[in-house]
Short mmCIF file of C-alpha atoms in Angstrom, two decimals:
data_model
loop_
_atom_site.label_atom_id
_atom_site.label_comp_id
_atom_site.label_asym_id
_atom_site.label_seq_id
_atom_site.Cartn_x
_atom_site.Cartn_y
_atom_site.Cartn_z
CA ASP A 1 -11.80 -3.56 16.09
CA VAL A 2 -9.09 -2.85 13.53
CA GLN A 3 -10.01 -0.57 10.68
CA LEU A 4 -8.00 0.72 7.76
CA GLN A 5 -9.22 3.58 5.64
CA ALA A 6 -7.51 4.32 2.36
CA SER A 7 -8.07 7.66 0.69
CA GLY A 8 -6.51 10.11 -1.72
CA GLY A 9 -7.25 8.47 -5.02
CA GLY A 10 -8.35 10.41 -8.04
CA LEU A 11 -7.72 11.27 -11.64
CA VAL A 12 -4.27 12.45 -12.64
CA GLN A 13 -2.44 12.93 -15.91
CA ALA A 14 0.47 10.72 -16.88
CA GLY A 15 3.64 12.01 -15.30
CA GLY A 16 1.77 13.48 -12.38
CA SER A 17 1.80 12.65 -8.71
CA LEU A 18 -0.68 11.54 -6.11
CA THR A 19 -0.43 10.67 -2.45
CA LEU A 20 -2.60 8.03 -0.89
CA SER A 21 -3.27 7.80 2.83
CA CYS A 22 -4.06 4.79 4.96
CA ALA A 23 -5.44 5.65 8.38
CA ALA A 24 -5.34 2.80 10.89
CA SER A 25 -7.34 2.47 14.07
CA GLY A 26 -7.64 -0.23 16.69
CA PHE A 27 -4.33 -1.82 15.81
CA THR A 28 -2.43 -2.92 18.92
CA SER A 29 0.40 -5.07 17.56
CA ASP A 30 3.86 -3.63 18.02
CA ARG A 31 5.31 -5.99 15.42
CA TYR A 32 3.31 -5.48 12.27
CA ALA A 33 3.50 -5.03 8.54
CA ILE A 34 1.70 -2.49 6.39
CA GLY A 35 1.33 -3.26 2.73
CA TRP A 36 0.08 -1.38 -0.29
CA PHE A 37 -1.58 -3.28 -3.10
CA ARG A 38 -3.45 -2.52 -6.28
CA GLN A 39 -5.77 -4.35 -8.56
CA ALA A 40 -6.55 -3.29 -12.09
CA PRO A 41 -9.65 -4.54 -13.92
CA GLY A 42 -9.15 -8.06 -15.15
CA LYS A 43 -5.80 -8.41 -13.42
CA GLU A 44 -4.62 -10.09 -10.27
CA ARG A 45 -3.91 -8.16 -7.13
CA GLU A 46 -0.37 -6.81 -7.12
CA ILE A 47 1.66 -6.11 -4.03
CA LEU A 48 3.43 -2.77 -4.23
CA SER A 49 5.22 -2.45 -0.93
CA CYS A 50 5.57 -3.83 2.53
CA THR A 51 6.77 -1.86 5.53
CA SER A 52 7.99 -3.69 8.61
CA SER A 53 7.57 -2.14 12.04
CA SER A 54 10.57 -4.15 13.26
CA ASP A 55 13.10 -1.93 11.55
CA GLY A 56 10.98 0.55 9.62
CA SER A 57 12.23 -0.79 6.31
CA THR A 58 10.11 -0.91 3.19
CA ILE A 59 10.46 -3.17 0.22
CA TYR A 60 8.99 -2.19 -3.11
CA ALA A 61 7.80 -4.04 -6.15
CA TYR A 62 10.04 -3.63 -9.16
CA SER A 63 7.18 -1.99 -11.06
CA VAL A 64 7.05 0.96 -8.66
CA LYS A 65 10.51 1.11 -7.15
CA GLY A 66 11.96 4.55 -7.56
CA ARG A 67 8.57 6.09 -8.33
CA PHE A 68 6.55 5.23 -5.22
CA THR A 69 7.59 5.99 -1.65
CA VAL A 70 6.01 4.89 1.61
CA SER A 71 6.12 7.12 4.66
CA SER A 72 4.24 7.28 7.91
CA ASP A 73 3.06 9.61 10.62
CA SER A 74 2.87 7.63 13.85
CA ALA A 75 1.06 10.44 15.66
CA LYS A 76 -1.74 10.16 13.14
CA ASN A 77 -1.50 6.36 12.74
CA THR A 78 -1.36 7.00 9.04
CA VAL A 79 0.78 5.52 6.30
CA TYR A 80 1.24 7.32 3.01
CA LEU A 81 2.01 6.15 -0.49
CA GLN A 82 3.59 8.94 -2.51
CA MET A 83 3.26 8.12 -6.19
CA ASN A 84 5.32 10.02 -8.73
CA SER A 85 5.79 9.74 -12.48
CA LEU A 86 2.45 8.02 -12.78
CA LYS A 87 1.72 6.01 -15.88
CA PRO A 88 -1.59 4.90 -17.40
CA GLU A 89 -0.73 1.34 -16.37
CA ASP A 90 -0.80 2.49 -12.73
CA THR A 91 -4.57 2.83 -13.05
CA ALA A 92 -6.14 0.54 -10.47
CA VAL A 93 -7.91 0.36 -7.16
CA TYR A 94 -5.31 0.78 -4.45
CA TYR A 95 -5.56 -0.91 -1.08
CA CYS A 96 -3.66 -0.79 2.15
CA ALA A 97 -3.49 -3.80 4.41
CA ALA A 98 -2.04 -4.71 7.78
CA ALA A 99 -0.65 -7.89 9.24
CA HIS A 100 -0.03 -8.79 12.87
CA ASP A 101 3.53 -9.90 12.24
CA SER A 102 6.18 -7.96 10.39
CA ILE A 103 7.63 -11.23 9.05
CA VAL A 104 4.82 -11.04 6.49
CA CYS A 105 7.05 -8.71 4.48
CA THR A 106 9.35 -11.62 3.73
CA TYR A 107 6.49 -13.57 2.15
CA TYR A 108 5.67 -10.78 -0.28
CA SER A 109 2.09 -11.92 -0.66
CA GLY A 110 -1.28 -10.48 0.21
CA ASP A 111 -2.41 -13.85 1.55
CA TYR A 112 -0.94 -13.21 5.00
CA TYR A 113 -2.52 -9.86 5.77
CA ASN A 114 -5.19 -9.72 8.43
CA TYR A 115 -6.92 -6.43 7.69
CA TRP A 116 -7.73 -4.55 4.50
CA GLY A 117 -8.84 -1.05 3.73
CA GLN A 118 -11.72 -0.43 1.36
CA GLY A 119 -9.65 0.67 -1.61
CA THR A 120 -9.32 3.95 -3.44
CA GLN A 121 -9.44 4.40 -7.21
CA VAL A 122 -6.46 5.87 -9.02
CA THR A 123 -6.90 6.71 -12.68
CA VAL A 124 -4.00 7.93 -14.78
CA SER A 125 -4.89 9.46 -18.11
CA SER A 126 -2.52 9.45 -21.06
#
């Protein structure tokens, strides 16, 4: 049974940093994609990044490129989202998700992900 557990959210001042973690268990695919998403109140879900296991590359949304960085620790089966220079508009519930096929990164949509973490709240104060 695949499970994703996102953690690390909290309250941070504008300009600050926060690192989210996504711990995965039960995932057996060797070609997979890991995505980070967020959803703010009253807004649609936004994809932030997608990391492909095929080549280890990560693509980022324009809104976070240069500020957010994805990394991973394979020994811990954990993917991290390092968020720097946070802005009040980054306030949202953040989710990690996994897909069985790394080609999902080319679709750049949450519709193709098979598993979702429970979400972690990030609040950025001005």
